[in-house]
Tab-separated table of C-alpha atoms and ligand atoms in Angstrom:
chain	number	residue	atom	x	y	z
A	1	UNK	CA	-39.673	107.154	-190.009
A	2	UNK	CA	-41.061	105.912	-187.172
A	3	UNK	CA	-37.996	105.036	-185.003
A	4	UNK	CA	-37.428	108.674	-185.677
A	5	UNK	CA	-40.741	110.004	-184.395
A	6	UNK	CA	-40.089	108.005	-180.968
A	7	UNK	CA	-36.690	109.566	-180.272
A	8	UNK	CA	-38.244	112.771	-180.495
A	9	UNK	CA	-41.224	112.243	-177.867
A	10	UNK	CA	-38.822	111.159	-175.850
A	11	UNK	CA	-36.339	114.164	-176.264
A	12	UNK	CA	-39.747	116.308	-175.644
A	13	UNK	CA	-40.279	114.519	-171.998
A	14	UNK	CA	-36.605	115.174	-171.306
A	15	UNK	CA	-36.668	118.868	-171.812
A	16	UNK	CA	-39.702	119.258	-170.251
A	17	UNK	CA	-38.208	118.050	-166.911
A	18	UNK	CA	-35.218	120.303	-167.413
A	19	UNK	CA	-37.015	122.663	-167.747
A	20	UNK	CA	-39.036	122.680	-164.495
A	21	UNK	CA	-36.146	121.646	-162.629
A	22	UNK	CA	-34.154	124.674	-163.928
A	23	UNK	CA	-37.069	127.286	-163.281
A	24	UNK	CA	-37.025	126.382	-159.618
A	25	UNK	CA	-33.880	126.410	-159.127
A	26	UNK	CA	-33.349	130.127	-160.681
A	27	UNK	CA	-36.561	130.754	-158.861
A	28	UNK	CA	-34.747	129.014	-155.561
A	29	UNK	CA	-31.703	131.426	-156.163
A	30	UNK	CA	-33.310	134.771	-157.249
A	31	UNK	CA	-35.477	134.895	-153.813
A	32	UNK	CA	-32.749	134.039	-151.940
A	33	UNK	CA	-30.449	137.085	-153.859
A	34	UNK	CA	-33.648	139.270	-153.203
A	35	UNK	CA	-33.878	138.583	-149.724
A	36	UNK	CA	-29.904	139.554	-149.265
A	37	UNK	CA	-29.035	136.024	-149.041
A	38	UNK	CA	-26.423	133.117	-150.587
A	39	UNK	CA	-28.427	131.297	-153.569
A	40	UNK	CA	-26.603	127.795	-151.991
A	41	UNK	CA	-28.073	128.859	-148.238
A	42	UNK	CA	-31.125	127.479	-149.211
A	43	UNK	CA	-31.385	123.741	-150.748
A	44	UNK	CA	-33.910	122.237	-152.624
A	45	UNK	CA	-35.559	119.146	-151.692
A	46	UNK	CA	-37.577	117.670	-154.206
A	47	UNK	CA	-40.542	115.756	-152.849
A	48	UNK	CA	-40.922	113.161	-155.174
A	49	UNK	CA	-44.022	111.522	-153.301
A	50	UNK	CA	-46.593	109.586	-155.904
A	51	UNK	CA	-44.180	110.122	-158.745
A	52	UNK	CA	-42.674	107.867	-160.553
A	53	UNK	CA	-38.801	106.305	-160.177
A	54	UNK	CA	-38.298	107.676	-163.438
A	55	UNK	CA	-38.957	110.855	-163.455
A	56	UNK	CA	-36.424	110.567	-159.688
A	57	UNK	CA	-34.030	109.571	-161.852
A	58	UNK	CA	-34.412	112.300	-164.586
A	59	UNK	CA	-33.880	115.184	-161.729
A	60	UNK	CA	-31.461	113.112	-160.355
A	61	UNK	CA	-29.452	113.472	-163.501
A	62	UNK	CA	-29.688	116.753	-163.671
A	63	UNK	CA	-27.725	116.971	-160.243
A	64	UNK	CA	-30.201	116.840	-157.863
A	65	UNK	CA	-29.075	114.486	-155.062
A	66	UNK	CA	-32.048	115.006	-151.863
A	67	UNK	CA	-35.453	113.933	-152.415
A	68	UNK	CA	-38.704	113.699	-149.792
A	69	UNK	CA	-41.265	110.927	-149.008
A	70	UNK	CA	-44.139	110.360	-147.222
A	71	UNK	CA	-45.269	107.376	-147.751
A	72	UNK	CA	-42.818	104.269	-145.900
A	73	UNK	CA	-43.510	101.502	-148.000
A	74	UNK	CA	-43.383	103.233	-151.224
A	75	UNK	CA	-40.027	104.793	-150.332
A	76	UNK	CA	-38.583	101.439	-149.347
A	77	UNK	CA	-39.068	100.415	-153.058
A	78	UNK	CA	-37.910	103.483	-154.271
A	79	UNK	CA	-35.235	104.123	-152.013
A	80	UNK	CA	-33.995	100.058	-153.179
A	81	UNK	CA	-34.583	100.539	-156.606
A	82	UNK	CA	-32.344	103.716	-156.989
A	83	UNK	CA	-29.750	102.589	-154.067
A	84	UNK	CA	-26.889	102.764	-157.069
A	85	UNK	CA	-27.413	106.640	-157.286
A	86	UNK	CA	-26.522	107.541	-153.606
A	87	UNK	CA	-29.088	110.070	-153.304
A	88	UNK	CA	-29.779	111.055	-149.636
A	89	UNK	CA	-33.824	110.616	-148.402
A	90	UNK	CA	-35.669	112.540	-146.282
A	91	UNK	CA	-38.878	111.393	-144.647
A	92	UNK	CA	-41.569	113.747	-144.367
A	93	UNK	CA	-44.646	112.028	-143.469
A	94	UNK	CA	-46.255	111.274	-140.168
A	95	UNK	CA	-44.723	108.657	-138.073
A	96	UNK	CA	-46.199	106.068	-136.168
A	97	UNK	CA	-44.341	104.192	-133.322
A	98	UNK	CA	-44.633	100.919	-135.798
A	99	UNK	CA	-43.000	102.604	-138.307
A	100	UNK	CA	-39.481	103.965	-136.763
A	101	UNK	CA	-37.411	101.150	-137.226
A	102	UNK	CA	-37.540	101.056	-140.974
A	103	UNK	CA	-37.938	104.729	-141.255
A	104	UNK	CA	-34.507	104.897	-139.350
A	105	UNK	CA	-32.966	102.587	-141.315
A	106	UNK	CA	-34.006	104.027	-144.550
A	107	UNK	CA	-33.253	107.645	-144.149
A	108	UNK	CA	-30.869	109.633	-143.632
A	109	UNK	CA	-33.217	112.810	-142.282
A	110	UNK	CA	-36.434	112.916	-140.546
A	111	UNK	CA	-38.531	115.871	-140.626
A	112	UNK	CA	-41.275	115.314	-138.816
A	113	UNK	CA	-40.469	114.411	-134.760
A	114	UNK	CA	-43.247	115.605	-132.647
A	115	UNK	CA	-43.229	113.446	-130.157
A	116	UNK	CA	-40.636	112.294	-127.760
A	117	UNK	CA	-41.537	108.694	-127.510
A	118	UNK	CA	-40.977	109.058	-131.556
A	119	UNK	CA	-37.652	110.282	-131.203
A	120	UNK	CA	-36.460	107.530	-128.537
A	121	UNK	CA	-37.237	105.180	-130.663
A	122	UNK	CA	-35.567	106.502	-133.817
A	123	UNK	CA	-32.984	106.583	-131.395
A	124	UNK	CA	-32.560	103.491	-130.130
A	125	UNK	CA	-33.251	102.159	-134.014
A	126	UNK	CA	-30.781	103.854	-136.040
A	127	UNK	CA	-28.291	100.555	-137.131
A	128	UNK	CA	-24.795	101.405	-135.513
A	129	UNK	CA	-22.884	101.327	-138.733
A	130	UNK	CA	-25.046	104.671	-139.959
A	131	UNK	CA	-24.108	108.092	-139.401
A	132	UNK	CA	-26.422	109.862	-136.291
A	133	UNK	CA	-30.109	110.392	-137.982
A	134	UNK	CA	-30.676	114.126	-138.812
A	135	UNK	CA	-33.948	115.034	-137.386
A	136	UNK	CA	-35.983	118.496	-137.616
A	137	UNK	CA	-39.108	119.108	-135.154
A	138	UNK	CA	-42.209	119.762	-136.934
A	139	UNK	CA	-43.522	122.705	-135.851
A	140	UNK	CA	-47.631	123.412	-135.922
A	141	UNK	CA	-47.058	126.975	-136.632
A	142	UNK	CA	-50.246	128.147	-137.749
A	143	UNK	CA	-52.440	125.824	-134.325
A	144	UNK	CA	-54.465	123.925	-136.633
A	145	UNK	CA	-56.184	120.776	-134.856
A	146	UNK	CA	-55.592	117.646	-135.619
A	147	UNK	CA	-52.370	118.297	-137.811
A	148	UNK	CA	-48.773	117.318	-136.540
A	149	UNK	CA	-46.488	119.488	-135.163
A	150	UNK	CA	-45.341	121.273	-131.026
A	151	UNK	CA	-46.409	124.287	-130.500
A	152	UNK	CA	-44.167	127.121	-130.838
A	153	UNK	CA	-44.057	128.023	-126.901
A	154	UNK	CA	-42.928	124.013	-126.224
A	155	UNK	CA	-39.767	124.601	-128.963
A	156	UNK	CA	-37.341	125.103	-126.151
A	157	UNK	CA	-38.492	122.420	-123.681
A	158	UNK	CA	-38.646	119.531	-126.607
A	159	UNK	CA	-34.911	120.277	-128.438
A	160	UNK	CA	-33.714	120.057	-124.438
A	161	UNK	CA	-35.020	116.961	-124.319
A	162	UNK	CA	-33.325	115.733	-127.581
A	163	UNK	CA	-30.175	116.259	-126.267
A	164	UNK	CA	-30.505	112.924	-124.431
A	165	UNK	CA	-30.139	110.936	-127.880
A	166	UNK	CA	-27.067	110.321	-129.077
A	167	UNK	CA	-27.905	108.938	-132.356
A	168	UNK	CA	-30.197	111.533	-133.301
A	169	UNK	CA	-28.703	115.111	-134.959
A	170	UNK	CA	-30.993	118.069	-134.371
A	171	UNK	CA	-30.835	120.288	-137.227
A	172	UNK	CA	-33.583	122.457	-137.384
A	173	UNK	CA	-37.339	123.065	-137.185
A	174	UNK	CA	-40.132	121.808	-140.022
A	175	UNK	CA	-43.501	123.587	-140.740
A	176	UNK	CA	-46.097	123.022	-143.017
A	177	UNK	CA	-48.512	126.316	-142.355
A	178	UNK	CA	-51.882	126.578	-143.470
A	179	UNK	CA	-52.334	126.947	-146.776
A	180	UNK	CA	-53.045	130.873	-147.909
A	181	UNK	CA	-53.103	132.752	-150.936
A	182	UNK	CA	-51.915	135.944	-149.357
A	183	UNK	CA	-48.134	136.698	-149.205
A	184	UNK	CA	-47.984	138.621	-146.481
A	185	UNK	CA	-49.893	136.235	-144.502
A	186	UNK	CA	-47.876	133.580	-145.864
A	187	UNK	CA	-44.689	135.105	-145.028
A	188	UNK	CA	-45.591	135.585	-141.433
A	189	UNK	CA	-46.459	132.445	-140.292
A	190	UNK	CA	-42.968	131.829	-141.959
A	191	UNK	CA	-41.302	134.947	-139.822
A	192	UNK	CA	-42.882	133.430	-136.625
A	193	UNK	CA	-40.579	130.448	-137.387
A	194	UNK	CA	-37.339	132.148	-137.978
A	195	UNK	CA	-38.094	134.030	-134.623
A	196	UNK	CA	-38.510	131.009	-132.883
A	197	UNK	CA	-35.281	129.373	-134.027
A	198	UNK	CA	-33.308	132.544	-133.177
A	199	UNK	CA	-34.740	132.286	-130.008
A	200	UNK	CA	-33.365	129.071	-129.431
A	201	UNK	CA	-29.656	130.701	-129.937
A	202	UNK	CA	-28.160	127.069	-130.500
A	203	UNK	CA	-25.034	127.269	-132.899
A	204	UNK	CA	-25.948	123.590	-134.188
A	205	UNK	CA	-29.510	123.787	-134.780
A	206	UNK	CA	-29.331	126.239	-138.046
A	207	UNK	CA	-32.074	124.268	-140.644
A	208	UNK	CA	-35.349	125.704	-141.608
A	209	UNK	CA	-37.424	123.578	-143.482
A	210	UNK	CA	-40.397	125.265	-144.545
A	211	UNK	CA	-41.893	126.175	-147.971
A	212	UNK	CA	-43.786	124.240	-150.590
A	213	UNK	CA	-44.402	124.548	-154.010
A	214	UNK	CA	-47.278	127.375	-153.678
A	215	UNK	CA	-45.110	129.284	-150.861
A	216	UNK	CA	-41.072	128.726	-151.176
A	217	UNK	CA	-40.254	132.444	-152.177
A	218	UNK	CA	-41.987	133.388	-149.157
A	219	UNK	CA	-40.479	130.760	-147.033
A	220	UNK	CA	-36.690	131.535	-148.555
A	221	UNK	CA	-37.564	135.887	-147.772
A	222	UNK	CA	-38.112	134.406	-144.097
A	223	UNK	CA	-35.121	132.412	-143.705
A	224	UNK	CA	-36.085	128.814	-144.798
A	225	UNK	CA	-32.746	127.017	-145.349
A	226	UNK	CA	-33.941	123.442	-146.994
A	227	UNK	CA	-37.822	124.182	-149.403
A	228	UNK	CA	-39.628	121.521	-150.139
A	229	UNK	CA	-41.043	121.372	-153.757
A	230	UNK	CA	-42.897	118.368	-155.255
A	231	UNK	CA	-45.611	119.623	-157.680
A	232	UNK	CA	-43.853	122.371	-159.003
A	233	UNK	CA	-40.998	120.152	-159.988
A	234	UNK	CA	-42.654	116.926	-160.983
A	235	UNK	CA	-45.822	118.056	-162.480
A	236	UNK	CA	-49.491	116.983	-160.414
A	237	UNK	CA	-49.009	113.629	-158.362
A	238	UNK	CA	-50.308	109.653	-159.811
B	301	LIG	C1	-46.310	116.882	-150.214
B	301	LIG	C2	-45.521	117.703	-149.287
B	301	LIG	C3	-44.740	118.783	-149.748
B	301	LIG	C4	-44.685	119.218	-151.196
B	301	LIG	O1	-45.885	119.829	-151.592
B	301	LIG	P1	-46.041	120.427	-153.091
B	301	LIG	O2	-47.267	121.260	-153.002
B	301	LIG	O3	-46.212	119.252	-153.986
B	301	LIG	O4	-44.828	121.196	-153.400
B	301	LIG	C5	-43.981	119.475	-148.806
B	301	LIG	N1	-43.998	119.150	-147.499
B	301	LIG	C6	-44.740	118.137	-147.023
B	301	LIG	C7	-44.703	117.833	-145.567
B	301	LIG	C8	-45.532	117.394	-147.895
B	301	LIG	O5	-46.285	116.400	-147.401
């Protein structure tokens, strides 16, 4: 009996997964419809920070193909360990002038460029034989101190300055807004962003990356065209 009994835990943890990754993505799909929009405008990007290479690979199964980090040195292991699957990695932590080289090696996106020196580097550091890196500009939408981000009014100036970099795609704009409970207050910190990509009036520059697993059906009502989800998906972080 007991092989028996083993197959079955394991058939539990399976479903379990499914099902989480299955209620975000109809959750993903029914704000977008609500809002007027495409369900595949908006993509899902599973932050899969402090969890496990197994449970990567059981959403991974399941067809999802871009996943977050934060953390450099645990993605290198990560990002090594599941190299066979061809997933595409997004980095989504701070950076730190030491850090560029492998972070632009590594990834394929980089959400977080705040500072021009930053993106020179990740420049001049992306390997020749890889595609241009795609980069957002983290945005510090709600003016908290001491958190990353440009201010909204210095949007324009910075993606100008971009243009210089060759190796270096400019996609969008990334916020992580202060955490609130209230959806209206939630969704305009989230409006403020949309307005401020609009207001850029670049054809190219067309991602949104905003939205988190308290906030995303906020985030997707106010144009957010990538969420990022980790707890919601994976279950509380190791
Ligand atoms: C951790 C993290 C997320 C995901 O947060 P959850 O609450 O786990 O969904 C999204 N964006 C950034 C920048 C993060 O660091």
């Amino acid at each position: 009996m007991r092989p028996a009994s083993i197959t079955y835990a394991k058939i539990l943890v399976m479903t379990d997964s499914t099902i989480c990754y299955e209620n975000i993505r109809h959750r993903i799909a029914l704000a977008a419809i609500t809002a007027g929009r495409a369900a595949q405008d908006v993509r899902l990007l599973a932050v899969s920070k402090r969890q496990s290479v197994t449970a990567i690979q059981k959403i991974a199964t399941l067809g999802q193909r871009e996943f977050g980090e934060n953390y450099l040195q645990e993605a290198q292991t990560k990002i090594a360990d599941l190299a066979s699957l061809n997933l595409t990695w997004h980095y989504i932590g701070r950076l730190q002038s030491n850090k560029t080289r492998l972070v632009s090696s590594l990834f394929d996106w980089v959400h977080s460029v705040d500072r021009i020196k930053i993106a020179e580097r990740l420049d001049q550091q992306r390997p020749e034989q890889s595609a241009p890196l795609n980069i957002c500009v983290e945005v510090n939408i709600s003016g908290e101190p001491r958190k990353g981000g440009i201010a909204v009014d210095e949007v324009p100036g910075f993606i100008e300055s971009l243009a210089a970099f060759d190796r270096l795609r400019v996609r969008g704009l990334m916020a992580l807004p202060a955490p609130n409970a209230d959806l209206a207050s939630q969704r305009a910190a989230f409006r403020l962003m949309f307005e401020t990509l609009r207001k850029l009036n670049q054809p190219s520059i067309t991602d949104l990356s905003m939205g988190t697993s308290d906030d995303f059906e906020a985030a997707i009502a106010e144009g957010a065209t990538i969420v990022r989800v980790g707890t919601a998906l994976f279950g509380q972080r190791v």
